[in-house]
Short mmCIF file of C-alpha atoms in Angstrom, two decimals:
data_model
loop_
_atom_site.label_atom_id
_atom_site.label_comp_id
_atom_site.label_asym_id
_atom_site.label_seq_id
_atom_site.Cartn_x
_atom_site.Cartn_y
_atom_site.Cartn_z
CA MET D 1 21.50 -40.69 10.36
CA THR D 2 19.12 -41.20 7.55
CA ASN D 3 18.10 -39.08 4.83
CA ASP D 4 15.18 -38.33 5.64
CA GLN D 5 17.24 -37.27 8.94
CA ASN D 6 18.96 -35.21 7.01
CA LEU D 7 16.44 -33.30 5.21
CA ILE D 8 14.74 -32.39 8.74
CA GLN D 9 18.38 -31.19 10.69
CA ALA D 10 18.74 -29.14 7.40
CA VAL D 11 16.61 -26.68 7.72
CA GLU D 12 16.41 -26.57 11.16
CA GLN D 13 20.36 -26.03 11.40
CA ALA D 14 20.13 -23.02 8.46
CA ASP D 15 21.84 -19.88 9.16
CA SER D 16 20.90 -17.62 6.57
CA SER D 17 17.20 -16.65 4.64
CA PRO D 18 19.03 -18.37 1.47
CA ARG D 19 19.71 -21.64 2.86
CA LEU D 20 16.49 -21.80 4.81
CA LEU D 21 14.66 -21.70 2.00
CA ALA D 22 16.78 -24.04 -0.25
CA ALA D 23 16.46 -26.39 3.05
CA VAL D 24 12.12 -25.92 3.28
CA ARG D 25 12.00 -26.69 -0.88
CA THR D 26 14.26 -29.69 -0.96
CA LEU D 27 12.23 -31.17 2.32
CA ALA D 28 9.19 -30.09 0.76
CA ASN D 29 9.76 -32.09 -2.39
CA ALA D 30 10.85 -35.42 -0.62
CA LYS D 31 7.52 -35.58 0.44
CA ILE D 32 8.07 -36.95 4.14
CA GLU D 33 5.50 -37.38 6.44
CA ALA D 34 8.52 -37.47 9.58
CA GLY D 35 9.40 -33.97 8.02
CA ILE D 36 5.85 -32.56 9.01
CA PRO D 37 5.75 -30.99 12.15
CA THR D 38 9.21 -29.12 10.74
CA LEU D 39 7.62 -27.99 7.70
CA ILE D 40 4.59 -26.98 10.06
CA ALA D 41 7.23 -25.18 12.37
CA VAL D 42 8.31 -23.02 9.61
CA LEU D 43 5.56 -21.59 9.46
CA SER D 44 6.01 -19.21 12.20
CA TYR D 45 9.34 -18.51 11.31
CA ASN D 46 7.84 -14.99 9.64
CA ASN D 47 9.52 -15.37 6.57
CA PRO D 48 7.80 -15.48 3.79
CA GLY D 49 9.24 -17.07 0.67
CA ALA D 50 9.99 -20.55 2.70
CA ALA D 51 6.45 -20.15 4.40
CA VAL D 52 5.00 -20.28 0.53
CA ALA D 53 7.93 -23.17 0.34
CA ALA D 54 6.89 -24.83 3.57
CA VAL D 55 2.62 -24.94 2.48
CA ASP D 56 3.64 -26.12 -0.68
CA GLY D 57 5.74 -29.00 1.11
CA LEU D 58 2.21 -29.83 3.19
CA VAL D 59 -0.30 -29.23 0.45
CA GLN D 60 1.64 -31.79 -1.89
CA LEU D 61 1.68 -34.52 1.52
CA GLY D 62 -1.92 -34.25 1.83
CA ASP D 63 -4.05 -35.95 3.96
CA VAL D 64 -1.76 -36.55 6.67
CA ALA D 65 -0.33 -33.22 7.18
CA VAL D 66 -4.54 -31.86 8.08
CA GLU D 67 -4.67 -33.14 11.63
CA PRO D 68 -1.19 -31.50 12.74
CA LEU D 69 -2.45 -27.89 10.95
CA LEU D 70 -5.18 -28.13 12.51
CA ASN D 71 -3.76 -29.08 15.78
CA LEU D 72 -1.42 -26.02 15.15
CA LEU D 73 -4.27 -23.97 14.94
CA ASP D 74 -4.06 -24.00 19.26
CA GLU D 75 -1.15 -21.89 19.26
CA TYR D 76 -0.58 -18.29 19.52
CA ASN D 77 1.48 -17.47 16.77
CA TYR D 78 -0.67 -15.47 14.59
CA GLY D 79 1.79 -15.67 11.43
CA GLY D 80 1.74 -19.64 11.79
CA ARG D 81 -1.49 -19.57 12.27
CA ALA D 82 -2.16 -17.37 8.98
CA TRP D 83 0.17 -19.87 6.72
CA ALA D 84 -1.82 -23.32 8.42
CA ILE D 85 -5.31 -21.83 6.71
CA ARG D 86 -4.26 -20.88 3.49
CA ALA D 87 -2.40 -24.43 3.54
CA LEU D 88 -5.38 -26.06 4.65
CA ALA D 89 -7.53 -23.74 2.38
CA GLN D 90 -5.67 -25.50 -0.92
CA LEU D 91 -5.94 -28.96 0.95
CA ALA D 92 -9.90 -28.44 0.94
CA ASP D 93 -10.25 -31.78 3.76
CA PRO D 94 -13.48 -31.34 5.48
CA ARG D 95 -11.59 -32.11 8.58
CA ALA D 96 -11.15 -28.13 8.36
CA LEU D 97 -14.67 -26.72 7.72
CA ASP D 98 -14.77 -25.21 11.09
CA THR D 99 -11.81 -23.66 10.52
CA LEU D 100 -12.59 -22.27 7.36
CA LEU D 101 -16.19 -21.24 7.64
CA ASN D 102 -14.32 -19.33 10.41
CA ALA D 103 -11.52 -17.50 9.08
CA ALA D 104 -13.17 -16.88 5.55
CA GLU D 105 -16.20 -14.69 8.07
CA THR D 106 -13.58 -13.17 10.72
CA ASP D 107 -10.17 -13.08 10.18
CA PHE D 108 -8.65 -9.51 10.45
CA ALA D 109 -5.92 -10.74 7.31
CA LEU D 110 -7.47 -9.75 4.01
CA SER D 111 -5.11 -12.67 2.91
CA VAL D 112 -6.55 -15.25 4.96
CA ARG D 113 -9.95 -14.54 4.70
CA ARG D 114 -9.79 -14.43 0.22
CA ALA D 115 -8.05 -18.16 0.62
CA ALA D 116 -10.43 -19.55 2.83
CA ALA D 117 -13.17 -18.44 0.90
CA LYS D 118 -11.79 -19.48 -2.27
CA GLY D 119 -10.29 -23.02 -0.26
CA LEU D 120 -14.47 -23.49 0.88
CA GLY D 121 -15.45 -23.97 -2.67
CA ASP D 122 -12.81 -27.06 -3.03
CA ILE D 123 -13.89 -28.93 -0.21
CA GLN D 124 -13.77 -32.73 -1.20
CA TRP D 125 -16.92 -33.81 -0.05
CA SER D 126 -16.84 -37.42 -1.20
CA LYS D 127 -14.88 -37.27 2.20
CA LEU D 128 -18.03 -36.99 4.12
CA SER D 129 -20.60 -39.33 4.79
CA PRO D 130 -23.52 -38.63 2.40
CA GLU D 131 -25.91 -37.88 5.22
CA GLU D 132 -23.40 -35.38 6.37
CA ILE D 133 -23.12 -33.17 2.87
CA PRO D 134 -26.34 -31.32 2.81
CA SER D 135 -26.24 -29.37 5.43
CA ALA D 136 -22.36 -28.83 5.54
CA GLN D 137 -22.77 -27.28 1.93
CA GLY D 138 -25.69 -24.87 3.46
CA ARG D 139 -23.15 -23.63 5.53
CA VAL D 140 -20.48 -23.26 2.96
CA LEU D 141 -22.99 -21.41 0.92
CA LYS D 142 -24.24 -19.33 3.66
CA THR D 143 -20.97 -18.10 4.81
CA LEU D 144 -20.18 -17.27 1.12
CA GLN D 145 -23.47 -15.69 0.50
CA VAL D 146 -21.44 -13.30 3.10
CA THR D 147 -18.05 -13.26 2.50
CA SER D 148 -18.93 -12.01 -1.09
CA TYR D 149 -19.89 -8.68 0.40
CA ASP D 150 -16.53 -7.96 2.44
CA PRO D 151 -15.34 -4.47 2.65
CA GLU D 152 -11.69 -5.81 0.26
CA TRP D 153 -12.35 -6.36 -2.60
CA VAL D 154 -10.00 -9.26 -3.42
CA VAL D 155 -12.44 -11.22 -0.75
CA ARG D 156 -15.47 -10.77 -2.56
CA TYR D 157 -13.63 -12.34 -5.57
CA ALA D 158 -12.08 -15.38 -4.40
CA SER D 159 -16.00 -15.65 -2.85
CA VAL D 160 -17.24 -15.59 -5.98
CA VAL D 161 -14.43 -18.20 -6.91
CA GLY D 162 -16.01 -20.27 -4.03
CA LEU D 163 -19.41 -20.01 -4.98
CA GLN D 164 -18.73 -21.10 -8.65
CA GLY D 165 -16.98 -24.40 -7.08
CA LEU D 166 -19.29 -24.87 -4.68
CA ALA D 167 -21.85 -24.76 -8.05
CA THR D 168 -20.19 -27.03 -9.48
CA ALA D 169 -20.28 -29.50 -7.07
CA VAL D 170 -23.73 -29.07 -5.86
CA ALA D 171 -25.17 -29.02 -9.56
CA GLU D 172 -26.86 -32.60 -9.93
CA THR D 173 -27.24 -33.26 -5.88
CA GLN D 174 -28.83 -30.41 -4.29
CA PRO D 175 -31.06 -28.01 -6.71
CA ASP D 176 -31.92 -25.52 -4.53
CA TYR D 177 -28.87 -24.83 -3.52
CA TRP D 178 -27.35 -24.41 -7.42
CA GLN D 179 -31.10 -22.41 -7.68
CA GLN D 180 -30.16 -20.31 -4.83
CA ILE D 181 -26.05 -19.27 -6.08
CA ILE D 182 -27.74 -18.30 -9.64
CA ALA D 183 -29.91 -16.04 -7.75
CA HIS D 184 -26.95 -14.52 -5.81
CA PHE D 185 -24.84 -14.00 -8.97
CA GLU D 186 -27.41 -12.30 -10.71
CA GLN D 187 -27.48 -9.70 -7.49
CA LEU D 188 -23.95 -9.35 -7.72
CA MET D 189 -23.90 -8.15 -10.83
CA LYS D 190 -26.39 -5.55 -9.70
CA ASP D 191 -24.86 -4.69 -6.34
CA GLU D 192 -21.31 -4.85 -7.11
CA SER D 193 -19.44 -1.74 -7.66
CA ASP D 194 -15.69 -3.28 -8.37
CA LEU D 195 -15.74 -4.15 -12.20
CA ALA D 196 -13.40 -6.85 -11.67
CA VAL D 197 -15.48 -8.41 -9.48
CA ARG D 198 -17.99 -8.30 -11.62
CA THR D 199 -16.14 -9.73 -14.76
CA ARG D 200 -15.58 -12.68 -12.51
CA VAL D 201 -19.35 -13.13 -11.45
CA GLN D 202 -19.92 -12.65 -15.25
CA PHE D 203 -17.50 -15.84 -16.09
CA ALA D 204 -18.27 -17.82 -13.20
CA LEU D 205 -22.60 -17.38 -14.73
CA ALA D 206 -20.61 -18.39 -17.78
CA GLN D 207 -19.24 -20.91 -16.80
CA LEU D 208 -22.00 -22.78 -15.24
CA GLN D 209 -23.99 -22.10 -18.08
CA PRO D 210 -23.25 -26.01 -19.53
CA GLU D 211 -24.17 -26.68 -16.15
CA MET D 212 -27.42 -25.25 -16.39
CA ALA D 213 -28.32 -26.12 -19.46
CA LYS D 214 -27.95 -30.06 -17.74
CA ALA D 215 -29.90 -29.30 -14.70
CA GLY D 216 -32.42 -27.80 -17.54
CA MET X 1 -21.63 5.12 10.50
CA THR X 2 -18.40 4.10 12.48
CA PHE X 3 -15.40 3.15 10.87
CA VAL X 4 -12.70 1.24 12.02
CA THR X 5 -9.83 0.15 9.72
CA GLU X 6 -9.36 -3.45 9.29
CA GLN X 7 -6.02 -4.18 10.98
CA SER X 8 -6.12 -2.03 13.62
CA SER X 9 -5.70 -3.61 17.10
CA GLY X 10 -7.82 -1.23 19.45
CA GLY X 11 -6.88 1.62 17.27
CA GLU X 12 -8.72 4.91 16.73
CA SER X 13 -12.11 4.69 15.81
CA LEU X 14 -14.19 7.76 14.46
CA THR X 15 -17.89 9.09 13.36
CA ILE X 16 -17.50 11.50 10.20
CA GLU X 17 -18.97 14.36 12.24
CA GLN X 18 -15.78 13.69 14.34
CA ALA X 19 -13.63 13.57 12.06
CA LEU X 20 -15.03 16.70 10.39
CA ALA X 21 -14.95 18.13 14.05
CA ASN X 22 -11.48 17.53 14.59
CA LEU X 23 -10.35 18.48 10.58
CA LYS X 24 -11.56 22.02 11.56
CA GLN X 25 -10.29 22.41 15.22
CA ARG X 26 -7.06 23.87 15.88
CA ASP X 27 -5.71 22.88 18.88
CA ASP X 28 -4.64 19.48 18.63
CA LEU X 29 -2.91 19.85 15.82
CA SER X 30 -2.14 15.77 16.11
CA LEU X 31 -6.07 15.20 15.85
CA CYS X 32 -6.43 17.57 12.70
CA TYR X 33 -3.45 14.91 11.03
CA TYR X 34 -5.14 11.90 11.84
CA ALA X 35 -9.15 13.20 10.73
CA ALA X 36 -6.76 14.21 7.22
CA TRP X 37 -5.39 11.21 6.67
CA TRP X 38 -9.01 9.27 8.30
CA LEU X 39 -11.29 11.17 5.77
CA GLY X 40 -9.11 9.98 2.34
CA LYS X 41 -9.16 6.50 3.43
CA PHE X 42 -12.50 6.32 3.98
CA ARG X 43 -13.59 7.95 0.59
CA ILE X 44 -15.80 10.77 2.59
CA ARG X 45 -17.07 12.66 -0.32
CA ASP X 46 -18.85 15.26 1.95
CA ALA X 47 -18.24 19.08 0.44
CA ALA X 48 -17.64 20.05 4.06
CA VAL X 49 -14.39 17.49 3.90
CA ILE X 50 -13.89 18.79 0.64
CA ASP X 51 -13.42 22.22 2.12
CA ALA X 52 -12.30 21.95 5.24
CA LEU X 53 -8.96 19.48 3.17
CA ILE X 54 -8.70 22.52 0.95
CA MET X 55 -8.72 25.04 4.30
CA ALA X 56 -5.88 22.98 5.82
CA LEU X 57 -3.85 22.79 2.67
CA GLU X 58 -3.41 26.14 3.81
CA GLU X 59 -2.43 25.32 7.53
CA GLU X 60 1.05 27.14 8.04
CA ALA X 61 1.09 26.31 11.68
CA ASP X 62 1.65 22.13 11.84
CA ARG X 63 5.25 22.44 11.15
CA THR X 64 8.19 19.85 11.82
CA GLU X 65 11.48 21.02 13.01
CA VAL X 66 13.07 20.50 9.92
CA GLY X 67 10.42 22.78 8.21
CA GLY X 68 8.52 19.91 6.56
CA TYR X 69 4.26 20.44 7.00
CA PRO X 70 2.75 17.29 8.29
CA LEU X 71 -0.90 18.49 8.23
CA LYS X 72 -0.84 19.86 4.33
CA ARG X 73 1.00 16.63 2.91
CA ASN X 74 -2.44 14.36 5.03
CA ALA X 75 -4.53 17.40 3.11
CA ALA X 76 -3.03 17.23 0.03
CA ARG X 77 -3.27 13.45 -0.24
CA ALA X 78 -6.92 12.89 1.27
CA LEU X 79 -8.28 15.21 -1.43
CA GLY X 80 -6.07 12.84 -4.59
CA LYS X 81 -8.41 9.92 -3.08
CA LEU X 82 -11.71 11.33 -2.88
CA GLY X 83 -12.21 12.84 -6.36
CA ASP X 84 -13.68 16.48 -5.92
CA ARG X 85 -12.12 18.62 -8.64
CA LYS X 86 -12.75 21.81 -6.54
CA ALA X 87 -9.02 20.65 -4.63
CA VAL X 88 -7.61 20.85 -8.28
CA VAL X 89 -6.83 24.87 -8.20
CA PRO X 90 -5.55 24.92 -4.53
CA LEU X 91 -3.18 21.80 -5.18
CA ILE X 92 -1.22 23.91 -8.01
CA ASN X 93 -0.33 26.02 -5.41
CA CYS X 94 1.20 23.39 -3.41
CA LEU X 95 3.71 22.36 -6.23
CA ASP X 96 5.79 25.00 -5.36
CA CYS X 97 5.50 24.89 -1.59
CA SER X 98 9.12 24.41 0.66
CA ASP X 99 8.12 20.60 1.65
CA PHE X 100 8.93 17.94 -1.31
CA TYR X 101 6.83 15.80 0.49
CA VAL X 102 3.81 18.39 -0.36
CA ARG X 103 4.74 19.03 -3.70
CA GLU X 104 4.84 14.64 -3.90
CA ALA X 105 1.87 14.37 -2.66
CA ALA X 106 -0.21 17.40 -4.86
CA ALA X 107 1.53 15.30 -7.54
CA GLN X 108 -0.06 12.53 -7.06
CA SER X 109 -3.27 13.78 -6.29
CA LEU X 110 -3.46 15.59 -9.27
CA GLY X 111 -3.01 12.70 -11.40
CA MET X 112 -5.86 11.26 -9.15
CA LEU X 113 -7.68 13.98 -10.17
CA GLY X 114 -7.28 13.91 -14.01
CA ASP X 115 -7.75 17.37 -14.73
CA PRO X 116 -5.23 18.42 -17.26
CA VAL X 117 -5.81 21.96 -16.36
CA CYS X 118 -2.70 21.26 -13.95
CA SER X 119 0.06 19.90 -16.51
CA PRO X 120 2.00 23.23 -17.54
CA GLN X 121 3.13 23.53 -13.74
CA LEU X 122 3.90 20.17 -12.98
CA MET X 123 5.89 20.29 -16.51
CA GLU X 124 7.97 23.19 -14.55
CA LEU X 125 8.85 20.92 -11.63
CA LEU X 126 10.78 18.29 -14.78
CA GLU X 127 12.23 21.63 -15.95
CA GLY X 128 16.49 21.27 -16.72
CA GLY X 129 15.85 17.29 -17.23
CA ILE X 130 17.98 15.32 -15.79
CA GLU X 131 20.80 17.36 -15.07
CA ALA X 132 18.80 18.87 -12.53
CA ALA X 133 17.22 15.87 -11.46
CA LYS X 134 19.79 15.15 -8.80
CA PRO X 135 20.29 13.84 -4.82
CA VAL X 136 19.24 16.98 -2.17
CA PRO X 137 22.63 16.40 -0.58
CA GLY X 138 21.39 15.58 3.57
CA SER X 139 17.90 14.63 2.56
CA PRO X 140 17.14 11.21 1.20
CA HIS X 141 15.04 12.44 -2.00
CA LEU X 142 15.92 14.32 -5.12
CA ALA X 143 15.34 17.81 -6.60
CA GLN X 144 11.75 17.28 -7.30
CA PRO X 145 8.93 14.60 -6.72
CA TYR X 146 9.86 13.10 -10.32
CA ASN X 147 8.09 10.18 -10.28
CA ALA X 148 4.69 11.34 -8.69
CA VAL X 149 5.08 13.95 -11.65
CA ILE X 150 5.70 11.62 -14.25
CA GLU X 151 3.50 9.24 -13.25
CA ALA X 152 0.54 12.19 -13.20
CA LEU X 153 1.42 13.56 -16.42
CA GLY X 154 0.85 9.85 -18.01
CA SER X 155 -2.45 9.49 -16.55
CA LEU X 156 -3.26 12.90 -17.28
CA GLY X 157 -2.53 12.41 -21.19
CA ALA X 158 0.01 15.09 -21.04
CA LYS X 159 1.05 14.56 -24.81
CA GLU X 160 2.93 17.95 -24.54
CA ALA X 161 5.07 16.56 -21.88
CA ILE X 162 6.61 13.49 -23.89
CA ALA X 163 9.84 15.41 -25.49
CA LEU X 164 10.47 16.47 -21.45
CA ILE X 165 9.50 12.91 -19.74
CA GLU X 166 11.83 10.81 -22.20
CA PRO X 167 14.58 11.68 -20.92
CA PHE X 168 14.31 10.38 -18.05
CA LEU X 169 14.22 6.47 -19.38
CA GLU X 170 18.20 7.03 -18.67
CA HIS X 171 18.01 8.74 -15.47
CA ASP X 172 20.50 6.80 -12.94
CA GLN X 173 17.53 5.40 -10.72
CA GLU X 174 16.05 2.78 -11.82
CA ARG X 175 12.17 3.96 -9.81
CA ILE X 176 12.44 7.23 -12.42
CA GLN X 177 13.28 4.77 -15.38
CA TYR X 178 10.25 2.57 -14.45
CA ALA X 179 8.49 5.54 -13.78
CA ALA X 180 9.26 7.29 -17.44
CA ALA X 181 8.76 3.80 -18.99
CA ARG X 182 4.98 3.57 -17.79
CA ALA X 183 4.39 7.65 -18.61
CA MET X 184 5.64 7.05 -21.83
CA TYR X 185 3.23 3.94 -22.72
CA GLN X 186 0.60 6.14 -21.66
CA LEU X 187 0.87 8.89 -23.83
CA THR X 188 2.20 7.00 -27.09
CA GLU X 189 1.01 3.44 -26.46
CA ASN X 190 4.33 2.10 -27.99
CA PRO X 191 4.61 -1.41 -26.34
CA ALA X 192 8.68 -1.36 -26.07
CA TYR X 193 7.85 1.11 -23.33
CA GLY X 194 5.38 -2.21 -21.75
CA ASP X 195 8.15 -4.39 -22.82
CA ARG X 196 11.25 -2.37 -20.58
CA LEU X 197 8.61 -2.82 -17.51
CA VAL X 198 7.97 -6.22 -18.40
CA GLN X 199 11.71 -6.94 -18.36
CA ALA X 200 11.84 -4.98 -15.13
CA LEU X 201 10.10 -7.61 -12.88
CA LYS X 202 12.96 -9.79 -13.81
CA GLY X 203 15.43 -7.24 -11.40
CA LYS X 204 17.14 -8.80 -8.15
CA LYS X 205 14.93 -5.88 -6.14
CA LEU X 206 11.73 -6.34 -4.57
CA GLN X 207 10.92 -3.08 -3.94
CA LEU X 208 11.89 -2.35 -7.64
CA ARG X 209 9.98 -5.10 -8.79
CA ARG X 210 6.90 -4.25 -6.17
CA ALA X 211 6.89 -0.82 -8.06
CA VAL X 212 6.64 -1.99 -11.33
CA LEU X 213 3.65 -4.70 -10.71
CA ALA X 214 1.85 -1.06 -9.33
CA ASP X 215 2.94 0.42 -12.52
CA LEU X 216 1.71 -2.64 -15.08
CA GLY X 217 -1.39 -2.45 -13.59
CA ALA X 218 -1.84 1.55 -13.65
CA ILE X 219 -1.50 1.14 -17.22
CA GLY X 220 -3.25 -2.42 -18.10
CA TYR X 221 -0.79 -3.97 -20.52
CA LEU X 222 -1.83 -7.49 -21.44
CA LYS X 223 1.36 -8.52 -22.39
CA ALA X 224 2.30 -8.34 -18.84
CA ALA X 225 0.28 -10.95 -17.58
CA ASP X 226 2.44 -14.28 -17.13
CA ALA X 227 5.08 -11.94 -16.26
CA ILE X 228 3.30 -10.20 -13.28
CA ALA X 229 1.96 -13.55 -12.18
CA GLN X 230 4.72 -15.58 -12.04
CA THR X 231 7.37 -12.72 -10.92
CA LEU X 232 8.67 -12.69 -7.63
CA ALA X 233 6.74 -10.63 -5.37
CA GLU X 234 3.43 -11.09 -2.38
CA ASN X 235 0.58 -12.56 -4.16
CA SER X 236 -1.84 -9.42 -2.94
CA LEU X 237 0.08 -7.35 -4.89
CA LYS X 238 0.19 -9.30 -8.22
CA LEU X 239 -3.78 -9.60 -7.45
CA ILE X 240 -3.86 -6.05 -7.81
CA SER X 241 -1.62 -5.37 -10.99
CA LEU X 242 -3.91 -7.90 -12.99
CA LYS X 243 -6.67 -5.99 -11.59
CA GLY X 244 -5.70 -3.28 -13.51
CA VAL X 245 -4.47 -5.35 -16.17
CA LEU X 246 -8.41 -7.13 -16.42
CA GLU X 247 -10.15 -3.98 -16.48
CA HIS X 248 -8.57 -1.98 -19.16
CA GLU X 249 -9.02 -5.23 -20.76
CA VAL X 250 -12.97 -5.33 -19.63
CA LYS X 251 -13.00 -1.66 -20.50
CA ASN X 252 -11.75 -1.90 -23.92
CA SER X 253 -13.39 -4.22 -25.22
CA ALA X 254 -16.54 -3.60 -27.53
CA SER X 255 -18.55 -4.60 -25.69
CA GLU X 256 -18.71 -5.57 -21.68
CA SER X 257 -22.35 -7.09 -21.04
CA VAL X 258 -21.50 -9.88 -23.70
CA GLN X 259 -18.77 -12.14 -24.24
CA LEU X 260 -15.34 -11.82 -22.60
CA SER X 261 -12.55 -11.64 -24.18
CA GLU X 262 -9.57 -14.41 -24.60
CA GLY X 263 -7.19 -11.66 -22.94
CA ALA X 264 -10.23 -10.96 -19.82
CA ILE X 265 -10.51 -15.29 -19.24
CA HIS X 266 -6.62 -15.98 -19.39
CA VAL X 267 -6.35 -12.60 -16.61
CA ILE X 268 -9.06 -14.22 -14.38
CA LYS X 269 -7.32 -18.26 -14.47
CA LEU X 270 -3.83 -16.37 -12.87
CA MET X 271 -6.00 -14.36 -10.70
CA ASP X 272 -8.17 -17.20 -9.67
CA ASP X 273 -4.39 -19.13 -9.31
CA LEU X 274 -2.82 -16.58 -6.83
CA LEU X 275 -5.58 -16.51 -4.51
#
């Protein structure tokens, strides 16, 4: 048996929580493509420590993990689905755009909504063809405007982080979106009652100021 | 307006009018019990709600077999969340209720309402010091809700309670030691107490680390920010803890409107990474 297969088998045969965690970490650090299905399976084990390690491993693997994760979403296990969305949010691949838009607006778990909202601000736009980018960015903008009024403060906070990321991405290419984001932040400074979220908006505006100067 | 709890799957949804009606009636006490919880959860601050919850605090009928008062417990908890100081005196009266959990809920809510008029009665529950703070045979709790009482006195800024609270730093139970450290920090601002909580984040028990995260958020201890971000616990709890630290920092910086302090920016960056 190859070493890679040994690492995979160690995860499958772990008979205690500490052994599972150790095996998942080892497999994750090995960054082997053949380990992807095993790492994805771990997301459904209802073991948060192991799931975090598996998400880290999948994110490190990058592009090759995106399709298998999207395929997993068809399955019924909610716990696994939530972790998969968090992995996709960190991978920020535009193939996951529909999934992330939907999760940010409608997922019932706030930890999934907040991860998706943040991930939408990190989307790697260069992976899309130039003609697809503006409409995709417009959808992200619309969704983050909605989620910045989520009932949970932490989702609103994450939406501000997402909008700041989007603003940076569109500063030079889509001045109209840029203007909309700045105007939206100014509106949030008036509407937002939570001090931490308002502070995050204030920070976003301060961070964007150098870009503002460039954009005139 | 209809509210549905976020995580409910086909659970109860109510209107404010229904909840208030349920709370006022006594034919079905389980509806009354649920309404008291619901009105607190959704922060329904109407005067009529406050009055009905205060009435429920005095309800003797709803009793469990072992002598507990579930409705009183829920009403006491809700009144803390609704922020109306009209509830202070009725809650003080609950501090000598025979049900431990009513006393605990009342102490917590009095801490939240922020009216120091209740400090003498809270201090009475600490009488006898750690000698008296022993487990009650056959029950899962101690003689008094020490955690809740000590935390409330800390939030209320009851400096006159310092000498009473300090010995609890040496109580057998770590959870009570941490409550005492939290209150001592609030009452003295001596960083040694905050640092003691930071040390506690390295403890082995997840339950205790979670409790300490809440304590550090409540006192807004800026020096704890990195330790909070690194401890082994759920990101959701770390984020709530750091939120408390951030808000404390922003409120205590000279002017909120101009520039964020370096400390605030550092906390924001830690929070962003935990999303």
